[in-house]
Coordinates of C-alpha atoms and ligand atoms in Angstrom, one line a residue:
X1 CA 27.8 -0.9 10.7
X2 CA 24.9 1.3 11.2
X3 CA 26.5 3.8 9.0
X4 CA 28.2 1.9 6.3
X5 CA 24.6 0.3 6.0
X6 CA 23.0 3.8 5.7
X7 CA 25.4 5.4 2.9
X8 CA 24.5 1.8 1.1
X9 CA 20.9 2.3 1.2
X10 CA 21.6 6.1 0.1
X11 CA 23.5 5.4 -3.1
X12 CA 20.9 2.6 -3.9
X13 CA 18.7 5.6 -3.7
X14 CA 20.5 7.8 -5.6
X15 CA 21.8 5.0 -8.6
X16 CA 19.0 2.8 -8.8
X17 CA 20.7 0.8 -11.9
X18 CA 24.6 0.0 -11.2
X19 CA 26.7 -2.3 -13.2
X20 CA 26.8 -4.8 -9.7
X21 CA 23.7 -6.4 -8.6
X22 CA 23.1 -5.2 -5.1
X23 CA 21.7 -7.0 -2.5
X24 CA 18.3 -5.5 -1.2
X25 CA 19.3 -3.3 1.5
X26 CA 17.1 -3.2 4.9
X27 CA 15.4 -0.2 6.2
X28 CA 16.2 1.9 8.7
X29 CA 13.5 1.4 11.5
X30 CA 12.3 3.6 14.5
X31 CA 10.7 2.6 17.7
X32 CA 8.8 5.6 19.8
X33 CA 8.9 9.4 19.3
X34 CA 10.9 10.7 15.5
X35 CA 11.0 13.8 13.4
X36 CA 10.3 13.0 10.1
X37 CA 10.7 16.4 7.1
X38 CA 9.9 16.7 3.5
X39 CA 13.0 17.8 1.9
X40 CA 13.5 18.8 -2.3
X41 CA 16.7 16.1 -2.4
X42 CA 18.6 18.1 -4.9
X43 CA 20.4 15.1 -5.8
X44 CA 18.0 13.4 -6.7
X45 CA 15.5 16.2 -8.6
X46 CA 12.7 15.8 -6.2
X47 CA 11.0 15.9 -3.5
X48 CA 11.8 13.1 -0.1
X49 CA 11.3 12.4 3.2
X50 CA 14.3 13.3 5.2
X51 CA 14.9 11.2 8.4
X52 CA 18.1 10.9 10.3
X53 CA 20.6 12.8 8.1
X54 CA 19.3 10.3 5.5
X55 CA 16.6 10.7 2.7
X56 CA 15.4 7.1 3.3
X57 CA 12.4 7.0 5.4
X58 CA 11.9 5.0 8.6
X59 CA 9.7 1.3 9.4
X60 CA 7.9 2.8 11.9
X61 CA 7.5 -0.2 14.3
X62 CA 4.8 -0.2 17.2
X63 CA 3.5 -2.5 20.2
X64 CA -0.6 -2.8 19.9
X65 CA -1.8 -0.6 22.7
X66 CA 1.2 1.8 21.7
X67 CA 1.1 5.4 20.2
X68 CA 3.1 6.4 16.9
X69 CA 4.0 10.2 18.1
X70 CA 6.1 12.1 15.3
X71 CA 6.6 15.7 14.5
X72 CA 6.3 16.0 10.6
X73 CA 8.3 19.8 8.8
X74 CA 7.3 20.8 5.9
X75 CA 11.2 21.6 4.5
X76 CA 9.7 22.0 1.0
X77 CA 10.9 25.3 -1.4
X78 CA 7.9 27.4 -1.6
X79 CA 8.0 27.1 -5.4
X80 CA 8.1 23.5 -6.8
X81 CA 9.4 22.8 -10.3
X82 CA 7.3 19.5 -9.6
X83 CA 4.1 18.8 -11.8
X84 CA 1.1 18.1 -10.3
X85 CA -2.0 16.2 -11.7
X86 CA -3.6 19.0 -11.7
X87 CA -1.0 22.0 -12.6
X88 CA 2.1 23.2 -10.7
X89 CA 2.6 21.5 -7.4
X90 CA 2.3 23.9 -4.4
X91 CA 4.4 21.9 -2.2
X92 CA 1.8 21.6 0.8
X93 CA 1.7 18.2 2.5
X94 CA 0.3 15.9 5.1
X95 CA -0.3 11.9 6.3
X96 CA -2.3 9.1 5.8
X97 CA -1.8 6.5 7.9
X98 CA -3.3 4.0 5.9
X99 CA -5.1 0.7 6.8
X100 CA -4.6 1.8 10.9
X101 CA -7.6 1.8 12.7
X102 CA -7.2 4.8 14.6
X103 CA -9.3 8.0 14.7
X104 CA -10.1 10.4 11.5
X105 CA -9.6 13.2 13.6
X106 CA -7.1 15.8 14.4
X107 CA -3.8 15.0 15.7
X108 CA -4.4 11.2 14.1
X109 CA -5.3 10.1 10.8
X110 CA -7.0 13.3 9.6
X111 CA -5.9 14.1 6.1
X112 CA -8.8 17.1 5.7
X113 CA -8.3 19.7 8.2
X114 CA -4.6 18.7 9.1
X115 CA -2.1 20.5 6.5
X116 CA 0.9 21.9 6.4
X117 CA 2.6 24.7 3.7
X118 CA 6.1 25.0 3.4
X119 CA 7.4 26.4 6.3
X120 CA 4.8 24.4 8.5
X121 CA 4.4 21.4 10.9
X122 CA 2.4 19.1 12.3
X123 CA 2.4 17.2 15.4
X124 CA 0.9 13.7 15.3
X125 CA -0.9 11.4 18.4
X126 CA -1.6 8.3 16.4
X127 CA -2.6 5.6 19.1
X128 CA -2.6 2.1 18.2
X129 CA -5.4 0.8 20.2
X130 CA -4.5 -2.5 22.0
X131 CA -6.8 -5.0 20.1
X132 CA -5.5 -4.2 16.6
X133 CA -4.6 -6.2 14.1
X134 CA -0.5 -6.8 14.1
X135 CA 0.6 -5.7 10.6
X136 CA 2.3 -4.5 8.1
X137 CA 0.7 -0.6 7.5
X138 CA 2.2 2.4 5.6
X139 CA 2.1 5.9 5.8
X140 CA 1.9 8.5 2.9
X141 CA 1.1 11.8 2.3
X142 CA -2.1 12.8 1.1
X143 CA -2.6 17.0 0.0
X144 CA -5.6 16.4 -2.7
X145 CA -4.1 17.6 -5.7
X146 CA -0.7 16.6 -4.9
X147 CA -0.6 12.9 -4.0
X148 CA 0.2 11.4 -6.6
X149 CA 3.6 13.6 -7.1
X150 CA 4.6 12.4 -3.8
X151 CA 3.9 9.4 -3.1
X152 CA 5.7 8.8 -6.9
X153 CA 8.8 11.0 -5.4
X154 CA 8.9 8.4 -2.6
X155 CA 7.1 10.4 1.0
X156 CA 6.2 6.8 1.8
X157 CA 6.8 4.4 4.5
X158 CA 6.3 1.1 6.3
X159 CA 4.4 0.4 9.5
X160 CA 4.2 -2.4 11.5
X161 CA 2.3 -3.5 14.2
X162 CA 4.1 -6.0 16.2
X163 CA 2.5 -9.4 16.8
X164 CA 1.9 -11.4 14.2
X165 CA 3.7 -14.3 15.4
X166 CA 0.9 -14.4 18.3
X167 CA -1.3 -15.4 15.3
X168 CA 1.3 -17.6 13.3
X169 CA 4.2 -18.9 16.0
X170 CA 6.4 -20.4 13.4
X171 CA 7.3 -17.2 11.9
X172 CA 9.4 -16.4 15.2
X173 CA 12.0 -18.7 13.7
X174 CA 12.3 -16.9 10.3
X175 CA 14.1 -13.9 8.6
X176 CA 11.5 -11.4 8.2
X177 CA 12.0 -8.9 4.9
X178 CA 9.9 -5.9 4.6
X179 CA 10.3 -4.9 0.9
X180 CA 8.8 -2.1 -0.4
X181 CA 7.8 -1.7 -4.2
X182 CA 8.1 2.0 -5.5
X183 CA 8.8 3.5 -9.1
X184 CA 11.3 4.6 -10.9
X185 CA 10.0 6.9 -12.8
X186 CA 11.9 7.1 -17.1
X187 CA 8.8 9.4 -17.7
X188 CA 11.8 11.9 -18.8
X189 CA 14.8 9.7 -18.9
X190 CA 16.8 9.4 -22.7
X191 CA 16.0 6.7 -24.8
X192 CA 19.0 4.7 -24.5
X193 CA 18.7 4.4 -20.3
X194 CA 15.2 3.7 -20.8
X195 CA 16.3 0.3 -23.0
X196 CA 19.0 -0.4 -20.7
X197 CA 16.3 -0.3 -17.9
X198 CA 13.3 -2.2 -19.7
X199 CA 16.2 -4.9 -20.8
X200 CA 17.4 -5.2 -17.4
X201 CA 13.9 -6.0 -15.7
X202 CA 13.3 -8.1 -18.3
X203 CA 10.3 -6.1 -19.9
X204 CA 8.9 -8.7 -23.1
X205 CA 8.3 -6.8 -26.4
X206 CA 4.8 -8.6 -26.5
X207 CA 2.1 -6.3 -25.7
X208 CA 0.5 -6.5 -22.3
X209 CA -3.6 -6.6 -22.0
X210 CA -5.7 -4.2 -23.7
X211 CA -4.2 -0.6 -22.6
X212 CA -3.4 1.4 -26.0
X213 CA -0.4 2.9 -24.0
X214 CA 2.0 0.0 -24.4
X215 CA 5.2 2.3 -23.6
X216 CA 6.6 1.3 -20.3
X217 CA 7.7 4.7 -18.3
X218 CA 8.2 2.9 -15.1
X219 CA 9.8 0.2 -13.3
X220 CA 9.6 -1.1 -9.6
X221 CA 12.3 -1.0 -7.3
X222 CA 12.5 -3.0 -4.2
X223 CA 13.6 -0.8 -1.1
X224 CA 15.4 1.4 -4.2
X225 CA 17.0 -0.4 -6.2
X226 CA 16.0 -1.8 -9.8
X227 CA 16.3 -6.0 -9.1
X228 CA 18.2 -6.3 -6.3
X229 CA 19.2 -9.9 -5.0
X230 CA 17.2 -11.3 -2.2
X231 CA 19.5 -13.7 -0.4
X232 CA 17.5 -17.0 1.0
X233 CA 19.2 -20.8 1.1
X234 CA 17.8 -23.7 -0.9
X235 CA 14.7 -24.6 1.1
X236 CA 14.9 -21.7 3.7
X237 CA 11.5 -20.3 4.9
X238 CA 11.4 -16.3 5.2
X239 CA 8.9 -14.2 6.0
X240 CA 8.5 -11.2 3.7
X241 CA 5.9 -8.4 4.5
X242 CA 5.8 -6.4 0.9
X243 CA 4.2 -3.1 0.7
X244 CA 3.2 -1.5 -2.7
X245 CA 4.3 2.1 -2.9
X246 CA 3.2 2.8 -6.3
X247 CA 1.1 5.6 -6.9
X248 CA -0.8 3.6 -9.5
X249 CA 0.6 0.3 -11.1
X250 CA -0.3 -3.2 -9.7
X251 CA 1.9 -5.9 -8.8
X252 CA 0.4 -9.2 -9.5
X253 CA 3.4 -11.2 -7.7
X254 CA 5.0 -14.9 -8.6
X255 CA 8.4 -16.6 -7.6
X256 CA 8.5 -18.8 -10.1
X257 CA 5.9 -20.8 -9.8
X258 CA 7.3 -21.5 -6.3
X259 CA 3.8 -21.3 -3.8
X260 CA 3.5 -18.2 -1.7
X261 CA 2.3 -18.5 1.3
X262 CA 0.4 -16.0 1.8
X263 CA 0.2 -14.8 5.7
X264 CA -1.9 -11.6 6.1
X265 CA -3.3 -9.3 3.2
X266 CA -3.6 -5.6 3.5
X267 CA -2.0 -6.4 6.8
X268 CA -5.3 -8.6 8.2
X269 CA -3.8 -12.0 9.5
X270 CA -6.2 -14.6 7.6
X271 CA -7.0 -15.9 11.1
X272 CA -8.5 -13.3 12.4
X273 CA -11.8 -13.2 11.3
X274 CA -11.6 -17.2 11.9
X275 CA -8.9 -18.3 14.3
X276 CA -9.5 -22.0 12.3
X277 CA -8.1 -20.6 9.3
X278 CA -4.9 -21.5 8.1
X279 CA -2.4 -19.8 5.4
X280 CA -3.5 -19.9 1.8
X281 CA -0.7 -21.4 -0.6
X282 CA -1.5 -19.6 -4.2
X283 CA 1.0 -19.4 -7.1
X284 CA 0.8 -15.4 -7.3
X285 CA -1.2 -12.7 -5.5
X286 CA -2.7 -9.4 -6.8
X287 CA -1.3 -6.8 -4.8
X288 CA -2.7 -3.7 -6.1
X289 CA -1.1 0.2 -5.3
X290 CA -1.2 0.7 -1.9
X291 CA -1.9 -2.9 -1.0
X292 CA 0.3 -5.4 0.9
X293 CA 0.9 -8.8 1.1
X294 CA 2.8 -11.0 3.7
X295 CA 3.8 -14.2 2.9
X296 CA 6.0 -17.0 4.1
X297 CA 8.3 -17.5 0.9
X298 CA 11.0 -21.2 0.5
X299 CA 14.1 -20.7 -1.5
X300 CA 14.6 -22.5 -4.5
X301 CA 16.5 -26.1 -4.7
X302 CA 20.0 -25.8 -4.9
X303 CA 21.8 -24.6 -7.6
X304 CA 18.5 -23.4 -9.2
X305 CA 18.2 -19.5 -9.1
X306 CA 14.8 -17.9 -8.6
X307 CA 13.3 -14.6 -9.6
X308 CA 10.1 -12.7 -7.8
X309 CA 8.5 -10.9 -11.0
X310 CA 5.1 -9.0 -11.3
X311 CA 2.9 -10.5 -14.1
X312 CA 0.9 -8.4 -16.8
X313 CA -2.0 -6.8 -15.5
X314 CA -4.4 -5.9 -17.8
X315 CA -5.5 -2.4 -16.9
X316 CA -7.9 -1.7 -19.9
X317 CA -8.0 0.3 -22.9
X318 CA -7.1 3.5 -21.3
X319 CA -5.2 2.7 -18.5
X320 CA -1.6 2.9 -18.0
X321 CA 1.3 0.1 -19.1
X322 CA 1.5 -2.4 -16.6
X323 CA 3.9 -5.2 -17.9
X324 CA 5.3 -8.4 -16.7
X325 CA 8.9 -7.5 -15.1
X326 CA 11.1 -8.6 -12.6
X327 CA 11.7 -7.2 -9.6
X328 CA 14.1 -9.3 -7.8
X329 CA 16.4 -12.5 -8.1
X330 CA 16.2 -14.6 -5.3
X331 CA 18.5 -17.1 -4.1
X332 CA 21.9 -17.8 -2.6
X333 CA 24.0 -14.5 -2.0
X334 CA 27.6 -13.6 -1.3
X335 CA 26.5 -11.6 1.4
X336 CA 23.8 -10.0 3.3
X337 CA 23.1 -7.5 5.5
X338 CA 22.6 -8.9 9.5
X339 CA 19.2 -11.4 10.3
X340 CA 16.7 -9.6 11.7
X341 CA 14.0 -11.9 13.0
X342 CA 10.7 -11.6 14.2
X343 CA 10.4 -9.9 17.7
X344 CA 8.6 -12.2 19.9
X345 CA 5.7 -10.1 21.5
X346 CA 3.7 -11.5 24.3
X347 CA 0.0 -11.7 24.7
X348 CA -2.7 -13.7 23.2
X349 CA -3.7 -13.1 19.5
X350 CA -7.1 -11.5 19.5
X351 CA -9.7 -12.6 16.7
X352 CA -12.9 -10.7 15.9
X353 CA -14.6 -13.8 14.9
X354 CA -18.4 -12.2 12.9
X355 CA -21.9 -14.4 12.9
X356 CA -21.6 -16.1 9.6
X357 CA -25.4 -15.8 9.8
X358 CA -25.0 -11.9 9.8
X359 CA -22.2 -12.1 7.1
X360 CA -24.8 -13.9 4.5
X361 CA -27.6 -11.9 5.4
X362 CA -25.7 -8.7 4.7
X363 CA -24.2 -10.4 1.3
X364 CA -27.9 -11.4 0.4
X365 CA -29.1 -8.1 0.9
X366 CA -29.6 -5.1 -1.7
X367 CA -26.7 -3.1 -1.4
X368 CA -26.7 0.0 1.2
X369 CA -25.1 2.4 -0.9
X370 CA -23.3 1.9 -4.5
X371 CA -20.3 3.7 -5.6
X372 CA -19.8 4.5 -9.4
X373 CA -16.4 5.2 -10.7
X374 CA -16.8 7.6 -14.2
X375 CA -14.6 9.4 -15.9
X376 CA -14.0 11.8 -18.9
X377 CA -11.6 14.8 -20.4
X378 CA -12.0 17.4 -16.7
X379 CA -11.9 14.6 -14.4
X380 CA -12.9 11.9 -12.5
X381 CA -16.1 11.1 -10.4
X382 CA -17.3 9.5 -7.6
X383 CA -21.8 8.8 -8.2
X384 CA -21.1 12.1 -10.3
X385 CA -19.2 14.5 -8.3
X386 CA -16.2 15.7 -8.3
X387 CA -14.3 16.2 -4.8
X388 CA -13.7 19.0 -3.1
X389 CA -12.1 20.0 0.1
X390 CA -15.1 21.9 1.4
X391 CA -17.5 19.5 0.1
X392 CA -20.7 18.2 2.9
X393 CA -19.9 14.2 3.4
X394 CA -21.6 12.2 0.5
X395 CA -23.1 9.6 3.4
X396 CA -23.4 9.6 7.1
X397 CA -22.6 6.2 8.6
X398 CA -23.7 4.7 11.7
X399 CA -20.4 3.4 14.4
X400 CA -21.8 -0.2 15.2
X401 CA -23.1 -1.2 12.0
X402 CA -22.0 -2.8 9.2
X403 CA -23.0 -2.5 5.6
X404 CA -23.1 -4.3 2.3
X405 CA -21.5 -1.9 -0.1
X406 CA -21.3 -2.5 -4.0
X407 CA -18.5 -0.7 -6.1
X408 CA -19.3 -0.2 -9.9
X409 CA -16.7 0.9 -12.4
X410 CA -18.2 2.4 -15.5
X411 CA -15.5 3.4 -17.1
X412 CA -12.5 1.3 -19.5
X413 CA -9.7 1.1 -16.8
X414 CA -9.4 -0.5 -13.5
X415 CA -9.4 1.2 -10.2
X416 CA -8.3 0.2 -7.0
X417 CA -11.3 0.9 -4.1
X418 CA -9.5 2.3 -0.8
X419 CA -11.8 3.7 2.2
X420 CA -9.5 5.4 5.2
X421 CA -9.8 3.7 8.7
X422 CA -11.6 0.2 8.5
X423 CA -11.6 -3.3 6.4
X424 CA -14.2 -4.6 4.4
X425 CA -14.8 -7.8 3.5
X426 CA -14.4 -8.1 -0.4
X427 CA -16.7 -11.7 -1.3
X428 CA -17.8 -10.8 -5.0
X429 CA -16.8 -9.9 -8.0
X430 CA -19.0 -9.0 -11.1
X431 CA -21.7 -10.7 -9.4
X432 CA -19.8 -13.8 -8.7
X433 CA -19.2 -15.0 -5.5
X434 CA -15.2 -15.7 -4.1
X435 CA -14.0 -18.6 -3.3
X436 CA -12.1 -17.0 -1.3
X437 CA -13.4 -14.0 0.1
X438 CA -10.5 -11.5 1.8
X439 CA -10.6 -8.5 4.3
X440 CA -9.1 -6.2 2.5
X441 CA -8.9 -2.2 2.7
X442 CA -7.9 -1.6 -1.0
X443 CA -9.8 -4.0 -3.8
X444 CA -9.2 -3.7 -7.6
X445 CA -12.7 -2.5 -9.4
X446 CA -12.8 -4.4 -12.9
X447 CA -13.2 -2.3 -15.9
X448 CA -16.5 -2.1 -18.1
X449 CA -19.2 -1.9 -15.6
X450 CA -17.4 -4.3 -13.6
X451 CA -17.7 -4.6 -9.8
X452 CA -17.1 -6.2 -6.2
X453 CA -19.4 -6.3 -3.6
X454 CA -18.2 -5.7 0.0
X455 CA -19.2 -6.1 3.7
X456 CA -18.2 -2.7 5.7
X457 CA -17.3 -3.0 9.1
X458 CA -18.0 0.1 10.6
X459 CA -18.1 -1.3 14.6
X460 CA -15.0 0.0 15.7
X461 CA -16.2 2.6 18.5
X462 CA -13.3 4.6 18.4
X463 CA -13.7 5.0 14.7
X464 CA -15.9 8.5 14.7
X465 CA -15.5 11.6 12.3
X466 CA -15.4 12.6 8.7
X467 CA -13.0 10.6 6.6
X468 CA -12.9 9.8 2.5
X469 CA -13.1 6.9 0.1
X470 CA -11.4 7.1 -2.9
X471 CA -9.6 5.6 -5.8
X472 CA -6.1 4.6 -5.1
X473 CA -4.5 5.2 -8.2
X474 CA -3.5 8.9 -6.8
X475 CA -4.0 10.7 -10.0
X476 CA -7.5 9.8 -10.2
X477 CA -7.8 10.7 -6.2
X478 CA -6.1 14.1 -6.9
X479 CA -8.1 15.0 -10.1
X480 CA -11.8 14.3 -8.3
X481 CA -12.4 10.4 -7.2
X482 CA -12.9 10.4 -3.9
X483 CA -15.7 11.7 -1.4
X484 CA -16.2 12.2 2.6
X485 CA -17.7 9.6 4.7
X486 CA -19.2 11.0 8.6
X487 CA -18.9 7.6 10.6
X488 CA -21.2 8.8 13.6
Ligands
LIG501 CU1 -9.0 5.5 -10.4

């Protein structure tokens, strides 16, 4: 079964776009120690993550208190045919293990010192301390200059930190889907494939916000294949944990005007901060590159079909096409593969419930330290500078404290904000305060001096080191947005 269900998930890979609609495949998991290798997949003209005789790479899946241990081989060619943002790719390659918070430093989530050239490997210790958050993570690579190519070919996976039914008990009794949005890239695909494509996700001919690049190169897939079917019944209740994979387009996600019920963002449960607070019912939810959403999701009446679809986002004048398309149809199935429900962990949820006090005297206060996005024709800046790998950190950072942090984007495209390690709490935008403020690890940055204003939490003792914060559109990252952080 195992098999069969791996050589499924392979040619979905491989043939994105067949005449029969598939059903969304699962993912292969793993549970405790793995090899995981960068490969050049020859079949499919670039560069993967090879795991189990299979290019498809793993849900890692861990207890809180556990360790994720893997041993990661750099397989790559020594010369890449690949392009770069910033020239030829070199082929060197390492990972992020974003939203965990786990240490910056070597063998964890240290994406500075730890690297490895073709030829090369690296051992990773990543321990999952016992009082984390249960969610849904990922893990990508993250060689400045090259992450964008790579996370775009795919070197990208799902974590999970088991327990979130301790927060929301009902979801025990439901199929849980992790579905993960990637691209496939048309950037050099013929004409007629790339109609064929656009028609089939359902792309409209109207033009989409204010981008003058209205030419679509991309499409999501969900767990790699262009609009799969999600099997659910009329009125079924599933859990789905989505990640998006993207290197840089946003997926602002609807069902058909169907409420999503929306669990955990960027992997926080919404309880805990406030173990009061329930789920929050919205008719779509901005999930932008790197971010993820879970969400408790009902099937649609009988004999009415459903389809989960990103809307426009409007990225600005010189951003990149972001259209409405669809990315799945959702409803009854002739088949599907075998329920996986949620794992019942034991022990009791723990909340790390903040002063409310202390949260409005922080968002009250003059901001601790501004960053300013800016761009132009060599690059793309962080307060000015452009990153480099030996660069001094830009600000040192007590562990304890927590900071009110404003993000300002002066330039005509949005950016998603992404800092490594911890969540801050993202309660204003453009001066306006959220209904609905979020604890979040990646936050869209509106265009034209737009901004958000966040709350860092920095009191994680184990949290110690020099790490980075940049913009999560990996391009941007790889060409100069980002700069080093000392939490000490
Ligand atoms: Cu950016």
């Amino acid at each position: 079964m195992r098999i069969i269900a791996l050589i499924v998930c392979a040619i979905a890979m491989v043939s994105p776009l067949s005449s029969q609609q598939q059903v969304i495949v699962d993912l292969p998991e793993v549970r405790g120690p793995f090899t995981l290798s960068a490969v050049y997949d020859s079949a499919a003209g670039h560069n993967a993550f090879a795991y189990a005789g299979n290019t498809v790479p793993p849900v890692i899946r861990v207890l809180p208190g556990g360790v994720i241990k893997l041993r990661y081989v750099n397989n790559l060619p020594g010369r890449s045919d690949e392009e770069c943002a910033t020239g030829r790719c070199g082929n060197m390659t390492n990972l992020h293990f974003h939203g965990l918070h786990v240490s910056p430093e070597r063998p964890q989530d240290d994406v500075l010192t730890m690297m490895a050239m073709p030829g090369e490997s690296l051992d990773y210790t990543v321990v999952v301390p016992a009082y984390s958050p249960p969610r849904l993570y990922w893990y990508h690579t993250h060689p400045h200059g090259e992450s964008a190519r790579q996370d775009l070919d795919g070197m990208s996976g799902a974590i999970i930190v088991e327990g979130i039914d301790r927060y929301y008990p009902e979801l025990r009794h439901m199929r849980q889907r992790v579905i993960i949005l990637r691209d496939h890239d048309m950037e050099h695909s013929d004409a007629a494939i790339r109609e064929q494509v656009v028609r089939r996700v359902e792309i409209p001919s109207s033009p989409c916000g204010t981008s003058t690049e209205q030419n679509p190169e991309r499409v999501f897939t969900a767990n790699g294949t262009i609009r799969p079917q999600i099997p659910i019944g009329p009125g079924e209740r599933q859990f789905w944990r989505i990640l998006n994979a993207s290197p840089d387009r946003y997926a602002d996600l609807q069902l058909n005007g169907e409420q999503l019920e929306i669990v955990a963002l960027d992997g926080m449960p919404l309880s805990y901060h406030n173990r009061h607070r329930a789920t929050r019912k919205v008719d779509h939810v901005l999930v932008p590159p790197a971010g993820r959403v879970e969400m408790i999701v009902t099937g649609p009446s009988s004999g009415s079909r459903a389809t989960l679809s990103t809307r426009c986002v409007d990225t600005g004048a010189d951003g990149d096409p972001n259209p409405a398309m669809v990315i799945a149809d959702v409803g009854p199935a002739h088949a599907d593969s075998p329920i996986r429900n949620l794992p019942s962990t034991t022990g009791p949820a723990v909340y790390k419930e903040l002063s409310s006090q202390e949260i409005q005297k922080l968002e009250l206060s003059t901001p601790d330290f501004t960053v300013t996005f800016t761009e132009d024709k060599s690059g793309f800046y962080i307060n000015g500078g452009k990153f480099s790998m030996d660069d001094q950190p830009m600000l040192r950072v007590q562990v304890g404290s927590m900071q009110h942090w404003r993000i300002v984007n002066s330039t005509r495209e949005i950016h998603p904000f992404h800092i490594h390690q911890i969540h801050f709490l993202a309660y204003a935008q453009n001066g306006v305060h959220s209904d609905a403020p979020e604890w979040l690890d990646t936050v869209n940055v509106p265009y034209g001096n737009g901004s958000v204003d966040l709350i860092m939490d920095f009191t994680d003792p184990i949290i110690r080191g020099v790490s980075v914060f940049h913009c999560h559109l990996l391009s941007h990252e790889d060409k100069g947005m980002m700069a080093k952080i000392l939490f000490e």
